[in-house]
Short mmCIF file of C-alpha atoms and ligand atoms in Angstrom, two decimals:
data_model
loop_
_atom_site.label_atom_id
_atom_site.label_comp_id
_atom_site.label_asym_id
_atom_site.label_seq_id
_atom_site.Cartn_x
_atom_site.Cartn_y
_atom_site.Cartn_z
CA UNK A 1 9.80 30.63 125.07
CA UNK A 2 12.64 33.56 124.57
CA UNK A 3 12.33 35.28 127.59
CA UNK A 4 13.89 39.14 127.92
CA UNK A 5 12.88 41.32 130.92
CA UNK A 6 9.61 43.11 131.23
CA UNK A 7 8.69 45.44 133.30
CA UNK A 8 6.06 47.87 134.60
CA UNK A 9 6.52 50.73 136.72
CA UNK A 10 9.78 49.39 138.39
CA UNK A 11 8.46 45.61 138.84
CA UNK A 12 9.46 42.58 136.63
CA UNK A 13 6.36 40.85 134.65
CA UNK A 14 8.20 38.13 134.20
CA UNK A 15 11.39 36.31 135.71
CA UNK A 16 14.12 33.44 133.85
CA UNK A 17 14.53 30.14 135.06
CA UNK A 18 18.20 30.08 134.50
CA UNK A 19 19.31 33.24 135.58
CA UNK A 20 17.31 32.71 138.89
CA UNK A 21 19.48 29.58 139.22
CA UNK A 22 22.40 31.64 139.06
CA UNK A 23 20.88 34.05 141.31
CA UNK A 24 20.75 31.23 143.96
CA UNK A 25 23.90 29.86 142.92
CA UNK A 26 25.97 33.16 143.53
CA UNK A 27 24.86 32.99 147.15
CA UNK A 28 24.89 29.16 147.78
CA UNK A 29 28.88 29.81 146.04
CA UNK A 30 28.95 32.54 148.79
CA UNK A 31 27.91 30.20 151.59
CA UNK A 32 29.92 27.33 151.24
CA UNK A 33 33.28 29.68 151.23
CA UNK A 34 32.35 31.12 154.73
CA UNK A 35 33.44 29.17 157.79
CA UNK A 36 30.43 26.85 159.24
CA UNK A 37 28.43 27.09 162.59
CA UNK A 38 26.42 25.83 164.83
CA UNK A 39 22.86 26.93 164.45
CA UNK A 40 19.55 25.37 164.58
CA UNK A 41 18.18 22.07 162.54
CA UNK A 42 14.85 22.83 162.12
CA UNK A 43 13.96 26.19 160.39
CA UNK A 44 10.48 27.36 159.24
CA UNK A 45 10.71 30.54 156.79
CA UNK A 46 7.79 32.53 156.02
CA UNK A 47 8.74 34.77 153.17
CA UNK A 48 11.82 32.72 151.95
CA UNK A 49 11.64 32.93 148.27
CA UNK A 50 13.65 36.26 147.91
CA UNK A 51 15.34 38.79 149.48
CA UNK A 52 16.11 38.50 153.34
CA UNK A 53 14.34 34.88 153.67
CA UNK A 54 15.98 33.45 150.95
CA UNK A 55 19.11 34.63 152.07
CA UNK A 56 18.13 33.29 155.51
CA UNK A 57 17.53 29.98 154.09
CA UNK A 58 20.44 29.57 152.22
CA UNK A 59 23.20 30.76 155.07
CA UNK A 60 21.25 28.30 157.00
CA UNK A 61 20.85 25.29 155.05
CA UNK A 62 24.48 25.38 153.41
CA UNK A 63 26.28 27.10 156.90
CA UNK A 64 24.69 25.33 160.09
CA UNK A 65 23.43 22.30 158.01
CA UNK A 66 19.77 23.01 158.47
CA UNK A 67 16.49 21.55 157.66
CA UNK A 68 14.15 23.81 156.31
CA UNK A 69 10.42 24.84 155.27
CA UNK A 70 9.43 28.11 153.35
CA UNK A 71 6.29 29.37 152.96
CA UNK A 72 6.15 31.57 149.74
CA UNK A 73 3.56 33.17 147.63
CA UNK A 74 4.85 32.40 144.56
CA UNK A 75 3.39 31.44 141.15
CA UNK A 76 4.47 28.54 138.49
CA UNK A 77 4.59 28.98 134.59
CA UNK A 78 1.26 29.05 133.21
CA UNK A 79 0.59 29.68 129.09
CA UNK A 80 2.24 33.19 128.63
CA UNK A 81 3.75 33.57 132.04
CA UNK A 82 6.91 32.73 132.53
CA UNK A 83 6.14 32.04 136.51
CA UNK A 84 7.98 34.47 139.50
CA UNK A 85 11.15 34.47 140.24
CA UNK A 86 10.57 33.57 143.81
CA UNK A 87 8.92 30.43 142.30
CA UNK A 88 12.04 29.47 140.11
CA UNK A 89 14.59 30.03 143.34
CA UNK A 90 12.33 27.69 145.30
CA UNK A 91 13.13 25.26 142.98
CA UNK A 92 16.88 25.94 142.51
CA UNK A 93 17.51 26.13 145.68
CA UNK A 94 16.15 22.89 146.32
CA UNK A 95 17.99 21.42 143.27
CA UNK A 96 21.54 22.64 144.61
CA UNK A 97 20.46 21.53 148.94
CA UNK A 98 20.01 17.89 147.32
CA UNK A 99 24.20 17.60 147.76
CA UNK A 100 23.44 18.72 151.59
CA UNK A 101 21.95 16.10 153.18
CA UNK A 102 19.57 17.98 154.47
CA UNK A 103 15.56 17.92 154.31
CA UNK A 104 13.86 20.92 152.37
CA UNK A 105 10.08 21.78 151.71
CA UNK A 106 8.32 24.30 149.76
CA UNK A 107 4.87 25.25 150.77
CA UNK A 108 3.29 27.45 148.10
CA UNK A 109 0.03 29.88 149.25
CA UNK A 110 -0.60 32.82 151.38
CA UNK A 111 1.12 32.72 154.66
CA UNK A 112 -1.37 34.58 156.48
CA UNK A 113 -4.41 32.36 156.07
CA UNK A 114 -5.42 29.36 158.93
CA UNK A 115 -5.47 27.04 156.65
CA UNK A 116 -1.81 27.72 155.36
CA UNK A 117 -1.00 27.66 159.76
CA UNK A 118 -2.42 24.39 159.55
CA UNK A 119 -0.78 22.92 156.78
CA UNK A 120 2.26 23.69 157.80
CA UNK A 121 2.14 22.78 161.68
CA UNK A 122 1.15 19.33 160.15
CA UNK A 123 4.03 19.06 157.82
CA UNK A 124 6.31 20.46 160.44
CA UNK A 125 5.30 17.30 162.99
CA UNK A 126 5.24 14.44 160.36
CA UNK A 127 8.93 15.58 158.83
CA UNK A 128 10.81 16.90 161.65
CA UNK A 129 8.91 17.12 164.87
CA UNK A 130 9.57 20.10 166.11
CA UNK A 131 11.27 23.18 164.85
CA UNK A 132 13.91 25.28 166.85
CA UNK A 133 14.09 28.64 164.74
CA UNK A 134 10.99 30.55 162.91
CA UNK A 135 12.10 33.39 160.65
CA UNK A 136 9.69 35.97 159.82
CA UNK A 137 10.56 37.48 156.19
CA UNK A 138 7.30 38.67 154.93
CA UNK A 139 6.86 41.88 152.47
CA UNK A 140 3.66 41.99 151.52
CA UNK A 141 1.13 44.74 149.64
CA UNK A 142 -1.92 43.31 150.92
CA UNK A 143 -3.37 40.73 153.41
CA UNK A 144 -6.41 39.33 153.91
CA UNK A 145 -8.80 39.88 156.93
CA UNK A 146 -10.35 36.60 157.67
CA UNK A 147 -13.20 38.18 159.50
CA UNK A 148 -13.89 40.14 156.37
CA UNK A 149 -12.74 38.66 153.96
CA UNK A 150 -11.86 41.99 152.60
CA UNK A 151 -8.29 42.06 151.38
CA UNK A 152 -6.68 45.10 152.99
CA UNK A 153 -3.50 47.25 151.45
CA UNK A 154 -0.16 48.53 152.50
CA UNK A 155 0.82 52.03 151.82
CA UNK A 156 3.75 53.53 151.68
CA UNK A 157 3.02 57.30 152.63
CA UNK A 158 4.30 59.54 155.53
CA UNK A 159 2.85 61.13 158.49
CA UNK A 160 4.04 64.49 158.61
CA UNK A 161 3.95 66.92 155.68
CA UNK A 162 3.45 65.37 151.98
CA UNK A 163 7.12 65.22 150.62
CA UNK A 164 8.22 65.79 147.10
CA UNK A 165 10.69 63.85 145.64
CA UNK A 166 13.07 61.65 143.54
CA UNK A 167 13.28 57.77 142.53
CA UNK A 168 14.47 56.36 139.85
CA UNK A 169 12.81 55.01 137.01
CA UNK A 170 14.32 51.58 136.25
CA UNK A 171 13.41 50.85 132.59
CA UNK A 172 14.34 54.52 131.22
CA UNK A 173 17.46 54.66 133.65
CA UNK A 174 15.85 58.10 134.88
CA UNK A 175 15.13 59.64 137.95
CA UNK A 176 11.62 60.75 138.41
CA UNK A 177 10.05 63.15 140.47
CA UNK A 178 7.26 61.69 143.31
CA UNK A 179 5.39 63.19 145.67
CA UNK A 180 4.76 60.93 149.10
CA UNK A 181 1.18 61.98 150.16
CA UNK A 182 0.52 61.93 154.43
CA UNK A 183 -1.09 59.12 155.32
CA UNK A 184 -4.68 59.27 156.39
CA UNK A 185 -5.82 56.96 159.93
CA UNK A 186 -7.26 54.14 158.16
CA UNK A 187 -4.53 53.49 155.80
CA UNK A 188 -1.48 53.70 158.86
CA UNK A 189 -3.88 51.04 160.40
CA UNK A 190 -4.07 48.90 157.59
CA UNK A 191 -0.19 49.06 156.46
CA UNK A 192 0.23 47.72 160.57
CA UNK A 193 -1.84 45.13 159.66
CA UNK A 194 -0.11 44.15 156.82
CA UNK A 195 3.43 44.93 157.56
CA UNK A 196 2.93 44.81 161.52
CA UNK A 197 3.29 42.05 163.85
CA UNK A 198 0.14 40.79 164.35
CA UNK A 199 0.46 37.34 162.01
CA UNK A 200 4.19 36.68 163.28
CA UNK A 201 2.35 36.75 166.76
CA UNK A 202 -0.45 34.48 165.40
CA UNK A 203 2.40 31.90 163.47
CA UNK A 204 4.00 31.61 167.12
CA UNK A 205 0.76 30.85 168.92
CA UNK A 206 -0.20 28.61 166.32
CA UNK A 207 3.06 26.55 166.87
CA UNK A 208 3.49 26.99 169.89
CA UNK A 209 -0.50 25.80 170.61
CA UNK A 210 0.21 22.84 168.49
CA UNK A 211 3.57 22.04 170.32
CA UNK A 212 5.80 22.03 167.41
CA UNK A 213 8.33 24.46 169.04
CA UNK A 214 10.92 22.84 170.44
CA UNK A 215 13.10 23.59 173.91
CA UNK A 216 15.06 26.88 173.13
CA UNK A 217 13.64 27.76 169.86
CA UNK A 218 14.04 30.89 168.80
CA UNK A 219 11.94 33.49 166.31
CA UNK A 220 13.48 36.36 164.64
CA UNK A 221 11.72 39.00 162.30
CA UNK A 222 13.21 41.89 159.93
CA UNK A 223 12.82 45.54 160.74
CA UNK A 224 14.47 48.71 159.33
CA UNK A 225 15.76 51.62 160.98
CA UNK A 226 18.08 53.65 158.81
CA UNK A 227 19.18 57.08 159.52
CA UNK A 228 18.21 60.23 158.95
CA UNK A 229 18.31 60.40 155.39
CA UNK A 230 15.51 57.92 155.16
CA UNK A 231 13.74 58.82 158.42
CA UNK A 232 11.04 60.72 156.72
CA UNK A 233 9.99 58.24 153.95
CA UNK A 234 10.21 54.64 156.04
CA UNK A 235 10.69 55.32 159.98
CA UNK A 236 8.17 58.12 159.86
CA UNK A 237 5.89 57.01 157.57
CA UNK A 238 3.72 54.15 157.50
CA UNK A 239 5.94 51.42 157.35
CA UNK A 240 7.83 53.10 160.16
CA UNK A 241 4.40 52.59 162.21
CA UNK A 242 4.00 48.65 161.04
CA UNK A 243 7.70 47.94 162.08
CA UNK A 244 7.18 49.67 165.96
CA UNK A 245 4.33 47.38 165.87
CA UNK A 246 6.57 44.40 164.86
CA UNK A 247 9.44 45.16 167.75
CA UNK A 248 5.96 45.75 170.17
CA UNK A 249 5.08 41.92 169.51
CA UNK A 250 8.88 40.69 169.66
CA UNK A 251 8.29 41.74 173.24
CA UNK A 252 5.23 39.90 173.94
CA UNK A 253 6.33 37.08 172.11
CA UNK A 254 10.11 36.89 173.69
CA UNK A 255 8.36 36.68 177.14
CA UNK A 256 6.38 33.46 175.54
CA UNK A 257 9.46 31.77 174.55
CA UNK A 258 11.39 32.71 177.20
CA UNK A 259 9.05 31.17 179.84
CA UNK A 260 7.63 28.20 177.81
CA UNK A 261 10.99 26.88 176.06
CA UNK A 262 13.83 28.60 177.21
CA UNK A 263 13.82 30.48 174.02
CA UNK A 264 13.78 33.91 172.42
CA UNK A 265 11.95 36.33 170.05
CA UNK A 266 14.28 38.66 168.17
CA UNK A 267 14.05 41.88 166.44
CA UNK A 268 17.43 42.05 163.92
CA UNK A 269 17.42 45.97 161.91
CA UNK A 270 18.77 44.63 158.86
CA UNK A 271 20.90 47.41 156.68
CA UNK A 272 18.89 48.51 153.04
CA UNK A 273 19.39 46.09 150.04
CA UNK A 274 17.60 46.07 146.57
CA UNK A 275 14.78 43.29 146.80
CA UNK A 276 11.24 43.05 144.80
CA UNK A 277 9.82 45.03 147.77
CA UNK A 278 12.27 47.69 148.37
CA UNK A 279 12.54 49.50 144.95
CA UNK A 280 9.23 50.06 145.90
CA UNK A 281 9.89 52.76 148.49
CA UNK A 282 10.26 55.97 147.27
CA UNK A 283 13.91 57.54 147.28
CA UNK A 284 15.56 54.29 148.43
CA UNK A 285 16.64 53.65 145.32
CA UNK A 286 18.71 56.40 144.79
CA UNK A 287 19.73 56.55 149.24
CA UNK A 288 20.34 52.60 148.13
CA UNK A 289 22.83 53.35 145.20
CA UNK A 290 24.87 56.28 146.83
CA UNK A 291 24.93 53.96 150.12
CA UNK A 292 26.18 51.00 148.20
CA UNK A 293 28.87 53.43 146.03
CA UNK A 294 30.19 54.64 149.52
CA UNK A 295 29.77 50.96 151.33
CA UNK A 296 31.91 49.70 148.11
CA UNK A 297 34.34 52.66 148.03
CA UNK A 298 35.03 52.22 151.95
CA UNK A 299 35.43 48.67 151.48
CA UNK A 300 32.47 47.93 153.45
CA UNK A 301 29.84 45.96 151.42
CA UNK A 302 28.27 43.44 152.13
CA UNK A 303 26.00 40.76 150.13
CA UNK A 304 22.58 40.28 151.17
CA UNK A 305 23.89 36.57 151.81
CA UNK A 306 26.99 37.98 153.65
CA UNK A 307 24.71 39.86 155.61
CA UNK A 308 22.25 37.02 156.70
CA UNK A 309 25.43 35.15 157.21
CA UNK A 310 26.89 36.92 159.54
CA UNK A 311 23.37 38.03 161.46
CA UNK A 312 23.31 34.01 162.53
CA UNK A 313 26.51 32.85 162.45
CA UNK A 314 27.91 36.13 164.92
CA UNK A 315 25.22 37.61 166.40
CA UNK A 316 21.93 34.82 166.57
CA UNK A 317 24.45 31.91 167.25
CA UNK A 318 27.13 33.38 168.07
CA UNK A 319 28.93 35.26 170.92
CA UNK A 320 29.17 38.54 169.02
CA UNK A 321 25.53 39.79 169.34
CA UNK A 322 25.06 43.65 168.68
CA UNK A 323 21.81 45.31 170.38
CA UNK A 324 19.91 48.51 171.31
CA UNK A 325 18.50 49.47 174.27
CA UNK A 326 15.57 48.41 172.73
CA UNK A 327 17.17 44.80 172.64
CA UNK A 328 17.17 44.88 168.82
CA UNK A 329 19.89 43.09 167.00
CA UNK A 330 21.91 45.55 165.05
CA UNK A 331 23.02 43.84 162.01
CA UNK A 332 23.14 46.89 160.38
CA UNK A 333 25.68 48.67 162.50
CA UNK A 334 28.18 49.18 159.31
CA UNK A 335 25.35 51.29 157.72
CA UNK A 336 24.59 53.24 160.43
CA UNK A 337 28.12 54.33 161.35
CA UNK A 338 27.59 58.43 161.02
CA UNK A 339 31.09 58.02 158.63
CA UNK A 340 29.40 56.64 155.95
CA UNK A 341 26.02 58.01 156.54
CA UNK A 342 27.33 61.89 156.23
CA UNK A 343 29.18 60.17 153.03
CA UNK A 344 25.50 59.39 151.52
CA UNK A 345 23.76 62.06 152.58
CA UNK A 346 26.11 64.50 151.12
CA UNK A 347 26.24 62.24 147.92
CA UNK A 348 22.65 62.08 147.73
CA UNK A 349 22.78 65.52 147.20
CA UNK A 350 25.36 66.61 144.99
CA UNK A 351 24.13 64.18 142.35
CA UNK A 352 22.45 65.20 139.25
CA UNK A 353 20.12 63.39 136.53
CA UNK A 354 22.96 62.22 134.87
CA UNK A 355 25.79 62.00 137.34
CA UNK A 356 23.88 59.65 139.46
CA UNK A 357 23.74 56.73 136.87
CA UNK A 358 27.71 57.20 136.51
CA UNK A 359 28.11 55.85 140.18
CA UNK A 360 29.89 52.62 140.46
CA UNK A 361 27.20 52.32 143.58
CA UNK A 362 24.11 53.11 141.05
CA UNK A 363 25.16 50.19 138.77
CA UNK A 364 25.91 47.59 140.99
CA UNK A 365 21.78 48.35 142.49
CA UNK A 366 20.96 47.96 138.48
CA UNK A 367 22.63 44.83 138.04
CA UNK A 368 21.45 43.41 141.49
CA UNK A 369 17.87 44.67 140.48
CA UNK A 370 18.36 42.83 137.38
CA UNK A 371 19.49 40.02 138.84
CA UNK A 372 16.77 39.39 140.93
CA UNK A 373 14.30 38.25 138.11
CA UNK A 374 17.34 36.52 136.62
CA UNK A 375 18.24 38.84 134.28
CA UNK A 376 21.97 40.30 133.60
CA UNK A 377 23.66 37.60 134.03
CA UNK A 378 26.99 37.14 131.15
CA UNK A 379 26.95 33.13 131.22
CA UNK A 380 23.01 32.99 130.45
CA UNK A 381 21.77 33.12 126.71
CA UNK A 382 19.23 35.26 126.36
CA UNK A 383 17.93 34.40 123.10
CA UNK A 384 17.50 30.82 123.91
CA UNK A 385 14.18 28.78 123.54
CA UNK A 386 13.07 26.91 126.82
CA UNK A 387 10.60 24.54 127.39
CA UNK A 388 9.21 25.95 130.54
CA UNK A 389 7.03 22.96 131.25
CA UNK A 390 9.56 20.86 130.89
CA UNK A 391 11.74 22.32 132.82
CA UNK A 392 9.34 22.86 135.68
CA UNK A 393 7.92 19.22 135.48
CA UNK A 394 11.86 17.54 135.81
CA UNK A 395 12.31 20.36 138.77
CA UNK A 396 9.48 19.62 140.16
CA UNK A 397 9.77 15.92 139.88
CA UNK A 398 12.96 16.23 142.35
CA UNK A 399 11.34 18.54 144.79
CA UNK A 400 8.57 18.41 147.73
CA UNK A 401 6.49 21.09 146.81
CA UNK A 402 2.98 21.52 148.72
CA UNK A 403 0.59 23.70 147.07
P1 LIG B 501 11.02 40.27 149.26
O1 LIG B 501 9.94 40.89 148.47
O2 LIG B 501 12.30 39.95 148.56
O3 LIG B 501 10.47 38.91 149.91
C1 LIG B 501 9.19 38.83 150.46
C2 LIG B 501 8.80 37.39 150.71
O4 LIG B 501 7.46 37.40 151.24
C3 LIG B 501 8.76 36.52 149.44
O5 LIG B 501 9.22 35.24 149.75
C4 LIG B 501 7.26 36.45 149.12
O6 LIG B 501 6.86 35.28 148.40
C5 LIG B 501 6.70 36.42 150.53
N1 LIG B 501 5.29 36.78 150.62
C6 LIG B 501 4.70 37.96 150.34
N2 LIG B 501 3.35 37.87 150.57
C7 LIG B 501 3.12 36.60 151.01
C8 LIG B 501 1.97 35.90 151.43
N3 LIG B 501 0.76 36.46 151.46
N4 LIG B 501 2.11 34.60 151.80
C9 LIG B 501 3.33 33.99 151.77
N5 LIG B 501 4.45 34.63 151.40
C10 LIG B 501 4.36 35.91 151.03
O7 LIG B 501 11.24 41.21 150.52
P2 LIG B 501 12.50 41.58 151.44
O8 LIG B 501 13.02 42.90 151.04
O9 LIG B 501 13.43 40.45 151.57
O10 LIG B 501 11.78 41.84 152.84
C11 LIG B 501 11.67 40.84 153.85
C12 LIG B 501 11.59 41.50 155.21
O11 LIG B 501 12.83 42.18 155.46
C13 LIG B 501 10.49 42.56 155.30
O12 LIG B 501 9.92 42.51 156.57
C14 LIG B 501 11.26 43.86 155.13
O13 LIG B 501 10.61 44.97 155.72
C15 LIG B 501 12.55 43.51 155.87
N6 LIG B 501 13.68 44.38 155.52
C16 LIG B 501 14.03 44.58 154.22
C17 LIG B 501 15.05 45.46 153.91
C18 LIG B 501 15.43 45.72 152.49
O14 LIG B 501 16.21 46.65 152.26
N7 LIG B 501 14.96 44.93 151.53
C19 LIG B 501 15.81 46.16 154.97
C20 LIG B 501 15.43 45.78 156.32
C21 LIG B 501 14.38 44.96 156.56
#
């Protein structure tokens, strides 16, 4: 199969193999040139296929020398499809952990389910025992409700007045206009129950039920704060409401950890990067482009790897922890300095149509965005035929995969 990006209304159809091998490779390449630490040995990753858990997994695996697990929704080549990208770095990054040492497992199917809970818990006691660190990474559109069986949706809306607004349109390079309708009851209550903190609480009661946690483990989950520029869009809209849910159940569930194991739940703001799930929040992908043009121009960017990397090596593991006064972990300090937040802002809105796609900060969120589905990348040939099955079956072959 030839396989050249697709996409629909700013999401990727289809994702190649190779490219997502370089995608993992750039930030295993990134890992192995920053100085080791100590961490934990045993890590279970819900949501580590992309973005902030994959990330995770690598600074982990390839800094502190951990074991890990991931549990991903992800889907394999089939016929036409060329299989997700999340599926494909799965498998590359368990290609390139081989030359660790280390022991890593794949569990493919829908982390919120009981059965997927029990799975896991089982696979966790026959391979390692226990496990000492439990990262929360979901991003999910929809969940299903067991009692149900109904499978309930996110939305991304707001909560004050409707807001009319700009995003940009990947495929045409254009911005667009959108309008972010107010939220009604029901649908704040069902992006908490998505995007909330309910099934982190219900992973660490399974484990800790089924005594897999082990003396001082820790669990950490992602929230975003941002400033005022995005205030009206993420922390006062709906997924504004799922996240205070989210830092509500770190509480609950630091007091569990604390008490039982010595251990601690944690709540790390982690600063705005493009992933398959943020492009699709209004307006952050322009706040995204002018806050990566000023991060670059003050010298102040950071990889998503760099940024995972640091968040456990300083600040998780380290002596150089950042927090709140709500006790979160502020990873994202370097974003929120007002410096280079009056710097976006005020770029944000001297931009046009047109100068906006000259930014040095709007390309590099292309390429990333790009890059992501393993597209863009110079040393890949595009116009290459690949054998997708075989390919998967000698990947495969030299993996632990549990679907
Ligand atoms: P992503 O879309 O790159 O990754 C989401 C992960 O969740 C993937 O591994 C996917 O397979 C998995 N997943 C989704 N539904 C699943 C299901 N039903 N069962 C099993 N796995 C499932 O997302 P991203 O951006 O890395 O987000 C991760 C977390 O980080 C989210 O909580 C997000 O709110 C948070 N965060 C993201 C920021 C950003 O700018 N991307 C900023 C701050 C926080």
């Amino acid at each position: 199969m030839i396989i050249k990006p697709s996409m629909r209304s700013n999401f990727f159809t289809n994702a190649h193999p190779l490219g997502s091998e370089q995608f993992v490779l750039e930030q295993i390449k990134e890992a192995k040139a920053s100085p080791p630490f100590k961490g934990p040995k045993n890590v279970l990753i819900i949501g580590g296929s992309s973005g902030y858990g994959l990330a995770s997994r690598i600074a982990l695996a390839f800094g502190a020398n951990a074991n890990t697990i991931n549990v991903s929704y992800e889907s394999g080549p089939k016929g036409k499809r060329t299989g997700s990208a999340g599926y494909w770095n799965n498998l590359y990054f368990q290609k390139h952990a081989n030359e660790t040492n280390t022991t890593h497992i794949d569990f493919l199917g829908d982390a919120f389910g009981k059965e997927t809970k029990a799975i896991i818990t089982k696979t966790i006691k026959e391979t390692f025992g226990h496990v000492d660190l439990v990262i929360y990474s979901l991003a999910a559109g929809g969940r299903r409700n067991e009692e149900t069986g109904d499978i309930v949706q996110s939305h991304i809306k707001t909560m004050g007045e409707p807001i009319h607004g700009k995003t940009i349109d990947i495929k045409s390079e254009k911005l667009i206009d959108i309008t972010i309708d107010n939220a009604t009851d029901q649908e704040i209550k069902d992006t908490v129950f998505v995007m909330g903190g309910s099934d982190w609480q219900d992973w660490i009661n399974y484990l800790d039920k089924a005594e897999v946690l082990s003396e001082q483990a820790k669990t950490i989950a992602y929230t975003y704060i941002g400033g005022p520029t995005t205030q009206s869009v993420y922390r006062h809209g709906t997924l504004g409401q799922a996240k205070t849910d989210l830092e509500q159940k770190a509480k609950t569930l630091n007091t569990l950890l604390a008490k039982t194991y010595k251990g601690e739940a944690l709540i790390s703001s982690s600063k705005a990067v493009v992933s398959k799930a943020s492009i699709f929040i209004p307006q952050m992908p322009i706040y995204v482009s002018c806050l990566y043009d000023v991060m670059l121009k003050a010298d102040k960017h950071e990889s998503i790897l760099a940024h995972k990397y640091r968040l456990f090596k300083d600040m998780v593991y380290g002596e150089n922890r950042l927090t709140d006064k709500e006790n979160r972990i502020r990873v994202d300090h370097i974003e929120m300095e007002p410096s280079i937040q009056k710097a976006t802002n005020n770029l944000m809105h001297s931009l046009d149509d047109n100068t906006l796609f000259d930014l040095k900060g709007t390309k590099h969120f292309l390429q990333q965005f790009y890059k992501i589905s393993g597209f863009g990348y110079s040393n890949i040939d595009y116009e290459k035929d690949i054998d997708l099955d075989t390919l998967n079956t000698s990947l495969r072959d030299n993996a632990q995969i549990i679907e």
